[in-house]
């Protein structure tokens, strides 16, 4: 890594992925004077404020004006800077979607977007603040790289890797209550390369974001019942790791995708396209929001309600394998 | 006609109740937008308990006046008004923000009776309000549209696009309030992205603009009356308010834009509100 940072010492017990992002960006800012930070009245919420506090002269809080935010970032990129822009995912991808597409992607500008509060991570705020569309939107913008890290370590890796990747990068993280999957940042993160979290031969579960941990837990429990589940962390949605998908098709012939996103447009869609073009048949089930606006609620409850948690994944695996699988706890009366 | 002393006393009584219910809802909800939820209270109370033509038994009544809370995060201070008026069983506020509840932080018109548009993404309410006001005119209806905008929300370009349209189409059945509590999330609006001279901006966009104390019912009343008398252009009422108004430990403190309270915090908040209204 050209930046030569040691970044594997984060206190992930006490730091959320967004806090780690803020911290990493503040460190990168020391070595790279071309980095500028921008936000739209969400310096504190997205944690880009950590960079802003350290480098106030290279930080622009434009007020609550997301279209202007991305336009200004494009201007700074054209002037030779590397803008990091942070706001909530729904505003980055939808409110300012055209600015991102036309002002940043079309001109292939070196602009990194770190969007927080994605998916259903801001559960109680309701659909105005949920974002189950961003992967679908960003994936269709040419030149854009799209990443959904599994935890804080992976967020650090993705942010650092984005610096050396020419062109625009979109990194989506949650609100900040996600648990840690990795024990350190040294597991070999590479943009576009899926990470095998658990080996298995009966079925493959491909997940992103907090669903990676849930898939891993599900696989461990299913192993006790002699069901062999391969779990892949598909952190990069675009470019999708075709080799990993083809290998899963070949080896297991059954794939489940899990994402805090609409099943249209995101990971499930990307995997479905890849499978179909590969020309080999494979059973596929997409877990996610089934083309609906999510209900209001605690984020953990919503993960269980939409079957994106351990039990939901176990149930989907058993359905696909035609098995009865014992659930860990009864969640039904929680909702 | 200015509000009478009796009418003002009644509105104060309601504002006391709504401020109390807002902080109680914060406890039930596990947190909420306290600052903006309490700065907007008197504007909404004046509208809902005096000026609006509404029928809580018939929330979809076509001839009703409409209110759009463009600063949708004020939902926690808005829902208690709708509950008190009987749009729904007030007890339901205890479920605010809970999983599966009809009430999230930002009110959803498809879930909560009495809400005229789902808001929460800033800068959306005023364009919707302009469309609604035009709709009334096309239908030859006399209902009016009121829109409550945050001052930070005025950073959004869409607010000014809508402002231009409202003046262009001369929608004089539209009245906008700006809850000028002087803060957005990251700090004071004038430090983050300055808005001043705000009144002159609205005037230059073709609006009739007034500036008032947003916690003084006589001034709120006079401003609404003036808007009702104004023809040929929309009226904006810049209401100077205090973020967190009524709860001494929240007032004017940006940290209380969004926050949570425990039962101790609630007790202190209720005491402060009672003191403000001479009830303690
Ligand atoms: C388009 C959009 N961007 C960002 C946010 C996040 N947000 C919620 S409230 C808020 C600050 C609002 O400030 P203001 O309009 O002054 O409201 P008030 O002070 O009355 O709470 C922000 C930035 C949002 N809801 N919508």
Coordinates of C-alpha atoms and ligand atoms in Angstrom, one line a residue:
Chain A
X1 CA 0.0 0.0 0.0
X2 CA 1.6 3.2 -1.1
X3 CA 0.4 5.1 1.9
X4 CA 2.3 2.9 4.3
X5 CA -0.2 3.3 7.1
X6 CA -0.6 1.0 10.0
X7 CA -4.2 0.8 10.3
X8 CA -4.9 -2.5 12.1
X9 CA -4.9 -1.1 15.6
X10 CA -8.4 0.3 15.7
X11 CA -10.4 -0.3 18.7
X12 CA -13.2 -1.9 16.9
X13 CA -15.0 -2.7 20.2
X14 CA -15.5 1.0 20.7
X15 CA -15.2 2.5 17.2
X16 CA -17.9 2.2 14.6
X17 CA -17.1 1.8 11.0
X18 CA -17.9 5.5 10.4
X19 CA -15.6 6.5 13.3
X20 CA -12.8 4.3 11.8
X21 CA -13.4 6.0 8.5
X22 CA -13.1 9.4 10.0
X23 CA -9.9 8.4 11.8
X24 CA -8.3 6.8 8.7
X25 CA -9.2 9.8 6.6
X26 CA -7.6 12.1 9.1
X27 CA -4.4 10.0 9.0
X28 CA -4.4 9.9 5.2
X29 CA -4.8 13.7 5.2
X30 CA -1.4 14.0 6.8
X31 CA 0.4 12.2 4.0
X32 CA -1.7 13.4 1.2
X33 CA -2.2 17.1 0.8
X34 CA -4.4 16.5 -2.2
X35 CA -7.2 15.1 0.0
X36 CA -10.1 17.5 0.7
X37 CA -13.2 16.7 2.7
X38 CA -16.8 17.8 2.0
X39 CA -20.1 17.2 3.7
X40 CA -23.6 18.7 3.9
X41 CA -24.3 19.5 7.5
X42 CA -23.4 15.9 8.5
X43 CA -19.8 16.3 9.6
X44 CA -20.6 14.8 13.0
X45 CA -23.1 12.1 11.8
X46 CA -20.8 10.7 9.1
X47 CA -17.6 11.3 11.1
X48 CA -15.8 13.1 8.3
X49 CA -15.7 15.9 10.9
X50 CA -12.6 14.1 12.3
X51 CA -10.8 15.1 9.1
X52 CA -12.4 18.5 9.2
X53 CA -11.2 19.2 12.7
X54 CA -7.7 18.3 11.8
X55 CA -7.6 20.1 8.4
X56 CA -10.1 22.9 8.6
X57 CA -8.7 24.7 5.6
X58 CA -9.2 21.6 3.5
X59 CA -12.7 20.9 4.7
X60 CA -16.0 22.3 3.3
X61 CA -19.3 22.0 5.1
X62 CA -21.7 23.3 2.5
X63 CA -24.8 23.3 4.6
X64 CA -27.8 21.1 3.8
X65 CA -27.3 21.2 0.0
X66 CA -26.3 17.8 -1.4
X67 CA -26.4 18.7 -5.1
X68 CA -24.1 21.6 -4.6
X69 CA -21.9 19.3 -2.4
X70 CA -21.2 16.9 -5.3
X71 CA -20.8 19.7 -7.8
X72 CA -18.3 21.4 -5.7
X73 CA -16.4 18.1 -5.2
X74 CA -16.3 17.7 -8.9
X75 CA -14.8 21.2 -9.2
X76 CA -12.2 20.4 -6.6
X77 CA -11.3 17.2 -8.4
X78 CA -10.9 19.1 -11.7
X79 CA -8.6 21.5 -9.8
X80 CA -6.3 18.5 -8.9
X81 CA -7.6 17.6 -5.5
X82 CA -8.9 14.2 -4.3
X83 CA -12.3 14.9 -2.6
X84 CA -13.8 12.6 0.0
X85 CA -17.5 13.4 0.3
X86 CA -19.7 12.1 3.0
X87 CA -23.5 12.3 3.6
X88 CA -26.2 9.8 4.2
X89 CA -26.5 7.1 1.4
X90 CA -30.0 8.2 0.4
X91 CA -28.9 11.8 -0.3
X92 CA -25.6 10.8 -2.0
X93 CA -27.2 8.3 -4.4
X94 CA -30.7 9.8 -5.0
X95 CA -30.8 13.5 -4.1
X96 CA -27.4 14.1 -5.8
X97 CA -27.5 11.1 -8.1
X98 CA -27.3 13.1 -11.3
X99 CA -24.4 15.2 -10.0
X100 CA -22.6 12.0 -9.1
X101 CA -23.3 10.5 -12.5
X102 CA -22.7 13.5 -14.7
X103 CA -20.3 15.7 -12.8
X104 CA -18.1 12.9 -11.3
X105 CA -18.5 9.6 -13.2
X106 CA -18.9 11.1 -16.7
X107 CA -15.8 13.1 -16.3
X108 CA -14.1 10.2 -14.5
X109 CA -13.0 12.3 -11.6
X110 CA -11.0 11.1 -8.7
X111 CA -13.7 11.5 -6.1
X112 CA -14.4 9.1 -3.2
X113 CA -17.9 9.0 -1.7
X114 CA -18.3 7.5 1.7
X115 CA -22.0 7.2 2.4
X116 CA -23.3 6.3 5.9
X117 CA -26.7 5.3 7.2
X118 CA -27.2 3.0 4.2
X119 CA -29.8 0.2 4.0
X120 CA -32.0 -0.1 7.0
X121 CA -29.3 0.9 9.4
X122 CA -31.3 4.0 10.5
X123 CA -34.3 1.9 11.1
X124 CA -36.4 4.2 13.2
X125 CA -36.1 7.1 10.8
X126 CA -38.3 5.5 8.2
X127 CA -38.1 5.4 4.5
X128 CA -37.1 9.0 4.0
X129 CA -33.7 8.0 5.6
X130 CA -33.5 4.3 4.7
X131 CA -31.5 3.6 1.5
X132 CA -32.1 0.3 -0.2
X133 CA -31.5 1.7 -3.7
X134 CA -28.0 3.1 -3.7
X135 CA -26.2 0.0 -4.9
X136 CA -28.6 -0.3 -7.8
X137 CA -28.1 3.4 -8.7
X138 CA -24.4 3.5 -8.3
X139 CA -23.8 0.3 -10.2
X140 CA -25.3 1.7 -13.3
X141 CA -23.0 4.7 -13.4
X142 CA -20.0 3.9 -15.7
X143 CA -16.6 4.3 -14.2
X144 CA -17.9 3.9 -10.6
X145 CA -16.5 1.3 -8.2
X146 CA -19.0 0.2 -5.6
X147 CA -18.0 -1.2 -2.2
X148 CA -20.1 -2.3 0.8
X149 CA -17.7 -3.2 3.6
X150 CA -18.6 -5.8 6.2
X151 CA -17.2 -4.0 9.2
X152 CA -14.9 -1.3 10.5
X153 CA -11.6 -3.0 9.5
X154 CA -13.0 -3.5 6.0
X155 CA -14.1 0.1 5.9
X156 CA -10.5 1.1 6.7
X157 CA -9.2 -1.1 4.0
X158 CA -11.7 0.1 1.5
X159 CA -11.1 3.8 2.2
X160 CA -7.3 3.3 1.9
X161 CA -7.6 1.2 -1.3
X162 CA -9.9 3.8 -2.8
X163 CA -7.2 6.4 -2.7
X164 CA -5.0 4.4 -5.1
X165 CA -7.9 3.5 -7.4
X166 CA -8.3 6.0 -10.2
X167 CA -11.7 7.4 -10.7
X168 CA -14.8 7.6 -8.5
X169 CA -15.4 5.1 -5.7
X170 CA -18.6 4.7 -3.7
X171 CA -18.3 3.1 -0.3
X172 CA -21.6 2.5 1.7
X173 CA -21.6 1.9 5.4
X174 CA -24.2 1.8 8.1
X175 CA -25.2 4.1 10.9
X176 CA -22.7 2.7 13.3
X177 CA -24.0 -0.1 15.4
X178 CA -22.6 -2.9 13.3
X179 CA -20.5 -5.7 14.9
X180 CA -17.0 -6.6 13.9
X181 CA -16.4 -9.6 11.6
X182 CA -12.6 -9.5 11.3
X183 CA -10.0 -9.6 14.0
X184 CA -7.7 -7.3 12.2
X185 CA -7.4 -5.5 8.9
X186 CA -4.7 -8.0 7.6
X187 CA -6.9 -10.6 5.8
X188 CA -5.9 -9.6 2.3
X189 CA -8.5 -7.0 1.2
X190 CA -8.5 -6.3 -2.5
X191 CA -11.1 -4.3 -4.5
X192 CA -13.0 -6.7 -6.7
X193 CA -12.0 -9.9 -4.9
X194 CA -14.5 -11.7 -2.7
X195 CA -13.3 -13.0 0.7
X196 CA -14.0 -16.6 1.6
X197 CA -15.2 -16.5 5.2
X198 CA -16.2 -20.1 5.6
X199 CA -15.5 -23.1 3.3
X200 CA -18.4 -25.2 2.2
X201 CA -19.7 -27.4 -0.6
X202 CA -23.5 -27.8 -0.2
X203 CA -24.5 -24.2 -0.9
X204 CA -22.9 -20.7 -1.1
X205 CA -24.1 -17.7 0.8
X206 CA -22.9 -14.4 -0.6
X207 CA -23.3 -11.4 1.6
X208 CA -22.4 -7.8 2.1
X209 CA -22.3 -5.4 5.0
X210 CA -23.5 -6.6 8.4
X211 CA -25.1 -9.6 6.6
X212 CA -21.6 -11.1 6.3
X213 CA -21.4 -11.7 10.0
X214 CA -24.9 -13.1 10.0
X215 CA -24.1 -15.5 7.2
X216 CA -20.9 -16.6 9.0
X217 CA -22.8 -17.3 12.2
X218 CA -25.5 -19.2 10.2
X219 CA -22.8 -21.3 8.5
X220 CA -21.2 -22.2 11.8
X221 CA -24.4 -23.3 13.3
X222 CA -25.4 -25.3 10.2
X223 CA -22.0 -27.0 10.3
X224 CA -23.1 -28.5 13.6
X225 CA -25.9 -30.1 11.6
X226 CA -23.5 -31.3 9.0
X227 CA -24.6 -28.8 6.4
X228 CA -21.6 -27.3 4.6
X229 CA -22.1 -23.7 3.7
X230 CA -19.6 -21.6 1.8
X231 CA -19.7 -18.0 2.9
X232 CA -18.4 -15.2 0.6
X233 CA -17.9 -11.6 1.6
X234 CA -18.8 -9.9 -1.7
X235 CA -17.6 -6.5 -0.5
X236 CA -17.2 -5.2 -4.0
X237 CA -20.5 -5.1 -5.9
X238 CA -18.8 -3.5 -8.9
X239 CA -16.7 -4.9 -10.4
X240 CA -18.3 -8.1 -9.1
X241 CA -15.9 -11.0 -8.6
X242 CA -17.0 -13.2 -11.5
X243 CA -14.5 -16.0 -10.7
X244 CA -15.9 -16.4 -7.2
X245 CA -19.4 -16.5 -8.6
X246 CA -18.5 -19.1 -11.2
X247 CA -16.6 -21.2 -8.7
X248 CA -19.7 -21.2 -6.4
X249 CA -21.9 -22.2 -9.3
X250 CA -19.6 -25.0 -10.2
X251 CA -19.0 -26.2 -6.7
X252 CA -22.4 -25.8 -5.0
X253 CA -25.0 -25.1 -7.7
X254 CA -27.0 -23.3 -5.1
X255 CA -26.5 -19.7 -4.1
X256 CA -28.2 -17.3 -1.7
X257 CA -27.4 -13.6 -1.7
X258 CA -28.0 -11.5 1.4
X259 CA -28.0 -7.7 1.4
X260 CA -29.6 -4.8 3.3
X261 CA -30.9 -3.4 0.0
X262 CA -33.7 -4.0 -2.4
X263 CA -33.3 -7.3 -4.2
X264 CA -33.5 -5.3 -7.4
X265 CA -30.3 -3.6 -8.4
X266 CA -27.8 -4.6 -5.8
X267 CA -25.8 -7.7 -4.9
X268 CA -28.5 -10.2 -5.8
X269 CA -29.0 -8.7 -9.2
X270 CA -25.3 -8.5 -9.9
X271 CA -24.8 -12.1 -9.0
X272 CA -27.9 -13.2 -11.0
X273 CA -26.5 -11.4 -14.1
X274 CA -23.1 -13.1 -13.6
X275 CA -24.6 -16.5 -13.2
X276 CA -26.9 -16.1 -16.3
X277 CA -24.1 -15.0 -18.5
X278 CA -21.9 -17.8 -17.3
X279 CA -24.4 -20.2 -18.9
X280 CA -24.5 -22.8 -16.2
X281 CA -27.7 -23.4 -14.3
X282 CA -27.8 -22.7 -10.6
X283 CA -30.5 -22.2 -8.0
X284 CA -30.6 -18.6 -6.7
X285 CA -32.4 -17.0 -3.8
X286 CA -32.1 -13.3 -3.1
X287 CA -32.6 -12.1 0.5
X288 CA -33.1 -8.4 0.9
X289 CA -36.0 -6.0 0.8
X290 CA -38.5 -7.6 -1.6
X291 CA -39.2 -4.5 -3.5
X292 CA -41.0 -2.7 -0.7
X293 CA -40.4 0.3 1.6
X294 CA -39.2 -1.1 5.0
X295 CA -41.3 -0.7 8.1
X296 CA -40.1 1.5 11.0
X297 CA -38.1 -0.2 13.8
X298 CA -35.0 -1.0 15.6
X299 CA -32.4 -2.1 13.1
X300 CA -31.8 -5.5 14.7
X301 CA -35.5 -6.2 14.6
X302 CA -35.6 -5.2 10.9
X303 CA -32.8 -7.6 10.1
X304 CA -34.8 -10.3 11.7
X305 CA -38.1 -9.2 10.1
X306 CA -36.6 -9.1 6.6
X307 CA -34.8 -12.4 7.3
X308 CA -31.3 -10.9 6.9
X309 CA -30.0 -12.3 10.2
X310 CA -28.6 -15.7 11.2
X311 CA -32.0 -17.3 11.5
X312 CA -33.3 -15.9 8.2
X313 CA -30.3 -17.1 6.4
X314 CA -30.5 -20.6 8.0
X315 CA -34.1 -20.8 7.0
X316 CA -33.3 -19.8 3.4
X317 CA -30.5 -22.4 3.3
X318 CA -32.8 -25.1 4.6
X319 CA -35.5 -24.2 2.1
X320 CA -33.1 -24.4 -0.7
X321 CA -31.6 -27.7 0.5
X322 CA -35.1 -29.0 1.3
X323 CA -34.2 -29.7 4.9
X324 CA -35.7 -29.0 8.3
X325 CA -33.3 -26.8 10.2
X326 CA -33.6 -26.1 13.9
X327 CA -33.7 -22.4 14.7
X328 CA -31.6 -21.0 17.6
X329 CA -34.3 -18.9 19.3
X330 CA -37.9 -18.1 18.6
X331 CA -37.9 -14.5 17.2
X332 CA -41.4 -14.4 16.1
X333 CA -42.8 -12.7 19.2
X334 CA -40.2 -10.0 19.0
X335 CA -42.1 -8.1 16.3
Chain B
X1 CA -58.6 40.4 13.8
X2 CA -55.9 40.0 16.4
X3 CA -56.2 37.1 18.8
X4 CA -58.0 38.0 22.0
X5 CA -56.4 37.6 25.4
X6 CA -58.6 34.6 26.0
X7 CA -57.6 33.0 22.8
X8 CA -53.9 33.5 23.6
X9 CA -54.4 32.0 27.0
X10 CA -56.0 28.9 25.4
X11 CA -53.1 28.6 22.9
X12 CA -50.6 28.9 25.7
X13 CA -52.3 26.1 27.6
X14 CA -52.2 23.9 24.5
X15 CA -48.5 24.8 23.9
X16 CA -47.7 23.8 27.4
X17 CA -49.5 20.4 26.9
X18 CA -47.8 19.8 23.5
X19 CA -44.3 20.6 24.8
X20 CA -44.9 18.2 27.7
X21 CA -46.2 15.5 25.3
X22 CA -43.2 16.1 23.0
X23 CA -40.6 15.3 25.7
X24 CA -42.7 12.4 27.0
X25 CA -42.7 11.0 23.5
X26 CA -39.0 11.4 23.4
X27 CA -38.7 9.1 26.3
X28 CA -41.1 6.5 24.8
X29 CA -39.3 6.7 21.5
X30 CA -35.8 6.3 22.9
X31 CA -34.8 9.6 21.5
X32 CA -35.9 12.3 19.1
X33 CA -35.3 15.6 17.4
X34 CA -35.8 17.7 20.6
X35 CA -34.4 21.0 19.4
X36 CA -36.5 21.5 16.2
X37 CA -39.4 19.6 17.7
X38 CA -39.7 22.3 20.4
X39 CA -38.8 25.4 18.4
X40 CA -41.7 24.8 16.0
X41 CA -44.4 24.2 18.7
X42 CA -46.0 27.6 18.9
X43 CA -46.4 28.0 15.1
X44 CA -48.1 24.6 14.8
X45 CA -50.2 25.2 17.9
X46 CA -51.5 28.5 16.5
X47 CA -52.4 26.9 13.2
X48 CA -53.9 23.7 14.6
X49 CA -55.8 25.2 17.5
X50 CA -57.0 28.4 15.9
X51 CA -56.6 29.1 12.2
X52 CA -56.9 25.8 10.3
X53 CA -60.1 24.6 8.8
X54 CA -59.9 21.0 9.7
X55 CA -62.0 18.1 10.9
X56 CA -59.9 15.5 12.8
X57 CA -62.8 13.1 12.5
X58 CA -62.5 13.4 8.7
X59 CA -58.8 13.7 8.0
X60 CA -59.4 13.3 4.2
X61 CA -62.0 16.1 4.0
X62 CA -61.3 17.7 0.7
X63 CA -61.9 21.3 1.7
X64 CA -59.5 21.2 4.7
X65 CA -56.5 23.4 5.0
X66 CA -53.2 21.6 4.5
X67 CA -50.0 21.7 6.5
X68 CA -46.7 20.4 5.3
X69 CA -44.0 20.0 7.8
X70 CA -41.1 20.4 5.3
X71 CA -38.7 20.0 8.3
X72 CA -40.0 16.4 8.7
X73 CA -37.7 15.6 11.6
X74 CA -40.1 17.7 13.7
X75 CA -42.4 14.7 13.7
X76 CA -41.9 14.1 17.3
X77 CA -43.3 17.5 18.1
X78 CA -46.1 17.3 15.5
X79 CA -47.6 13.9 16.3
X80 CA -48.6 15.0 19.9
X81 CA -50.7 17.7 18.3
X82 CA -52.5 15.3 15.9
X83 CA -53.0 12.9 18.9
X84 CA -54.5 15.6 21.1
X85 CA -56.8 16.7 18.3
X86 CA -58.1 13.1 18.0
X87 CA -56.7 12.1 14.6
X88 CA -55.6 8.9 16.4
X89 CA -55.6 7.4 19.9
X90 CA -52.9 9.4 21.8
X91 CA -51.9 6.2 23.6
X92 CA -50.3 5.2 20.4
X93 CA -47.6 7.8 20.9
X94 CA -46.1 5.3 23.5
X95 CA -45.1 3.2 20.5
X96 CA -43.3 6.0 18.7
X97 CA -40.3 4.6 16.9
X98 CA -40.9 1.1 18.1
X99 CA -40.6 -1.8 15.6
X100 CA -43.7 -2.0 13.5
X101 CA -45.2 1.2 14.9
X102 CA -47.0 3.6 12.5
X103 CA -44.8 6.4 13.9
X104 CA -41.2 6.7 12.8
X105 CA -39.0 9.8 13.4
X106 CA -40.4 11.3 10.2
X107 CA -44.2 11.0 9.9
X108 CA -45.6 8.9 7.0
X109 CA -48.9 10.1 5.6
X110 CA -49.9 6.6 4.7
X111 CA -49.6 5.5 8.4
X112 CA -50.5 8.6 10.4
X113 CA -53.9 10.2 9.9
X114 CA -53.8 14.0 9.7
X115 CA -50.4 14.1 8.0
X116 CA -50.8 15.8 4.6
X117 CA -47.5 14.7 3.1
X118 CA -44.6 12.3 4.1
X119 CA -41.5 14.4 4.7
X120 CA -38.1 14.0 6.3
X121 CA -35.8 14.6 3.3
X122 CA -35.2 18.3 3.6
X123 CA -36.1 20.6 0.8
X124 CA -39.1 18.5 -0.4
X125 CA -41.9 20.1 1.5
X126 CA -42.1 23.5 -0.1
X127 CA -42.3 22.2 -3.7
X128 CA -45.1 19.9 -2.7
X129 CA -46.8 22.8 -1.0
X130 CA -46.6 24.9 -4.1
X131 CA -48.2 22.1 -6.1
X132 CA -51.0 21.7 -3.6
X133 CA -51.7 25.4 -3.6
X134 CA -51.9 25.4 -7.4
X135 CA -54.2 22.4 -7.1
X136 CA -56.6 24.3 -4.9
X137 CA -56.6 27.2 -7.4
X138 CA -57.3 24.8 -10.3
X139 CA -60.2 23.2 -8.4
X140 CA -61.5 26.6 -7.4
X141 CA -61.2 25.6 -3.8
X142 CA -60.6 28.0 -0.9
X143 CA -58.4 25.8 1.2
X144 CA -55.0 27.1 2.1
X145 CA -51.6 25.5 2.4
X146 CA -49.1 26.1 5.2
X147 CA -45.6 24.9 5.0
X148 CA -43.1 24.8 7.9
X149 CA -39.5 25.0 6.8
X150 CA -36.3 24.8 8.9
X151 CA -33.8 27.6 8.6
X152 CA -31.0 25.1 7.8
X153 CA -33.4 23.6 5.3
X154 CA -33.2 26.9 3.4
X155 CA -29.7 25.8 2.3
X156 CA -31.4 23.5 -0.1
X157 CA -31.6 24.7 -3.7
X158 CA -35.1 23.1 -4.1
X159 CA -36.4 25.6 -1.5
X160 CA -35.4 28.5 -3.7
X161 CA -36.6 26.8 -6.9
X162 CA -40.0 26.4 -5.2
X163 CA -39.9 29.9 -3.9
X164 CA -39.4 31.2 -7.4
X165 CA -42.3 29.1 -8.7
X166 CA -44.7 30.2 -6.0
X167 CA -44.0 33.8 -6.8
X168 CA -44.2 33.2 -10.5
X169 CA -47.6 31.5 -10.3
X170 CA -48.7 34.0 -7.7
X171 CA -49.9 31.4 -5.3
X172 CA -51.3 33.6 -2.5
X173 CA -53.1 30.7 -0.9
X174 CA -49.7 29.5 0.4
X175 CA -48.0 30.6 3.6
X176 CA -44.6 29.5 4.6
X177 CA -43.1 29.7 8.1
X178 CA -39.4 29.5 8.6
X179 CA -38.5 28.2 12.0
X180 CA -35.5 30.5 12.5
X181 CA -33.9 28.8 15.4
X182 CA -30.5 29.7 14.0
X183 CA -29.0 26.1 14.1
X184 CA -28.7 23.2 11.8
X185 CA -26.9 20.0 12.9
X186 CA -23.2 20.9 12.8
X187 CA -23.6 24.3 14.3
X188 CA -25.2 27.8 13.8
X189 CA -26.5 28.3 10.3
X190 CA -24.5 31.5 10.0
X191 CA -21.2 29.6 10.6
X192 CA -22.0 26.6 8.5
X193 CA -23.6 28.3 5.5
X194 CA -24.9 31.8 6.1
X195 CA -28.5 32.6 5.2
X196 CA -28.6 36.3 6.0
X197 CA -30.0 38.6 4.8
X198 CA -32.8 36.0 4.8
X199 CA -35.8 38.3 4.7
X200 CA -34.4 40.3 1.8
X201 CA -33.7 37.0 -0.1
X202 CA -37.4 36.0 0.1
X203 CA -38.5 39.5 -0.9
X204 CA -36.2 39.5 -3.9
X205 CA -37.7 36.1 -4.8
X206 CA -41.1 37.8 -5.0
X207 CA -42.6 36.9 -1.6
X208 CA -44.4 39.0 1.0
X209 CA -42.0 38.6 3.9
X210 CA -42.6 39.2 7.6
X211 CA -40.3 38.7 10.6
X212 CA -41.8 37.9 14.0
X213 CA -41.1 36.3 17.4
X214 CA -42.1 32.7 16.8
X215 CA -42.9 32.1 20.5
X216 CA -45.3 35.1 20.8
X217 CA -48.9 34.1 19.9
X218 CA -50.0 37.7 19.3
X219 CA -47.3 38.1 16.7
X220 CA -47.9 34.7 15.1
X221 CA -51.6 35.5 14.9
X222 CA -51.1 39.0 13.3
X223 CA -48.7 37.5 10.8
X224 CA -51.2 34.8 9.7
X225 CA -53.9 37.4 9.4
X226 CA -51.7 39.5 7.3
X227 CA -50.9 36.5 5.0
X228 CA -54.6 35.8 4.7
X229 CA -55.1 39.4 3.5
X230 CA -52.2 39.3 1.0
X231 CA -53.2 38.7 -2.6
X232 CA -51.1 38.2 -5.7
X233 CA -48.1 36.7 -3.9
X234 CA -47.2 34.1 -1.3
X235 CA -46.3 35.1 2.2
X236 CA -43.3 33.9 4.2
X237 CA -43.2 34.4 8.0
X238 CA -39.7 34.2 9.4
X239 CA -40.3 33.2 13.0
X240 CA -37.4 33.8 15.3
X241 CA -37.4 30.8 17.7
X242 CA -35.2 29.1 20.2
X243 CA -34.1 25.5 19.5
X244 CA -35.3 23.3 22.3
X245 CA -37.6 26.1 23.6
X246 CA -39.1 25.3 27.1
X247 CA -36.5 22.8 28.3
X248 CA -33.7 24.9 29.9
X249 CA -31.0 22.3 29.5
X250 CA -31.7 21.9 25.8
X251 CA -32.4 25.5 24.8
X252 CA -30.1 26.9 22.1
X253 CA -27.7 23.9 22.5
X254 CA -27.0 22.3 19.1
X255 CA -26.1 19.0 20.9
X256 CA -29.9 18.7 21.4
X257 CA -30.7 18.6 17.7
X258 CA -31.3 15.0 18.3
X259 CA -31.0 13.3 21.6
X260 CA -32.3 10.8 24.1
X261 CA -33.6 11.3 27.7
X262 CA -34.1 9.0 30.6
X263 CA -36.8 9.3 33.2
X264 CA -34.7 11.7 35.2
X265 CA -34.1 13.9 32.1
X266 CA -37.8 13.8 31.4
X267 CA -38.7 14.9 34.9
X268 CA -36.3 17.9 34.6
X269 CA -37.7 18.7 31.2
X270 CA -41.3 18.7 32.5
X271 CA -40.3 20.8 35.4
X272 CA -38.7 23.3 33.1
X273 CA -41.7 23.4 30.8
X274 CA -44.0 23.9 33.8
X275 CA -41.9 26.8 35.1
X276 CA -42.0 28.4 31.7
X277 CA -45.8 28.5 31.9
X278 CA -45.9 29.5 35.5
X279 CA -47.3 26.1 36.5
X280 CA -44.5 25.1 38.9
Ligands
LIG1 C1 -31.9 16.3 2.3 C2 -31.5 16.1 3.7 N1 -30.2 16.2 4.0 C3 -29.8 16.0 5.3 C4 -30.7 15.6 6.3 C5 -30.3 15.3 7.7 N2 -30.8 16.3 8.6 C6 -31.8 16.1 9.4 S1 -32.2 17.5 10.3 C7 -30.9 18.4 9.7 C8 -30.7 19.8 10.1 C9 -31.9 20.6 9.9 O1 -31.8 21.9 10.3 P1 -33.0 22.9 10.3 O2 -33.7 22.8 9.0 O3 -32.5 24.2 10.7 O4 -34.0 22.3 11.3 P2 -34.1 22.5 12.9 O5 -33.0 23.3 13.4 O6 -35.4 23.2 13.1 O7 -34.2 21.2 13.5 C10 -30.2 17.6 8.7 C11 -29.0 18.1 8.0 C12 -32.1 15.5 5.9 N3 -33.0 15.1 6.7 N4 -32.4 15.7 4.6

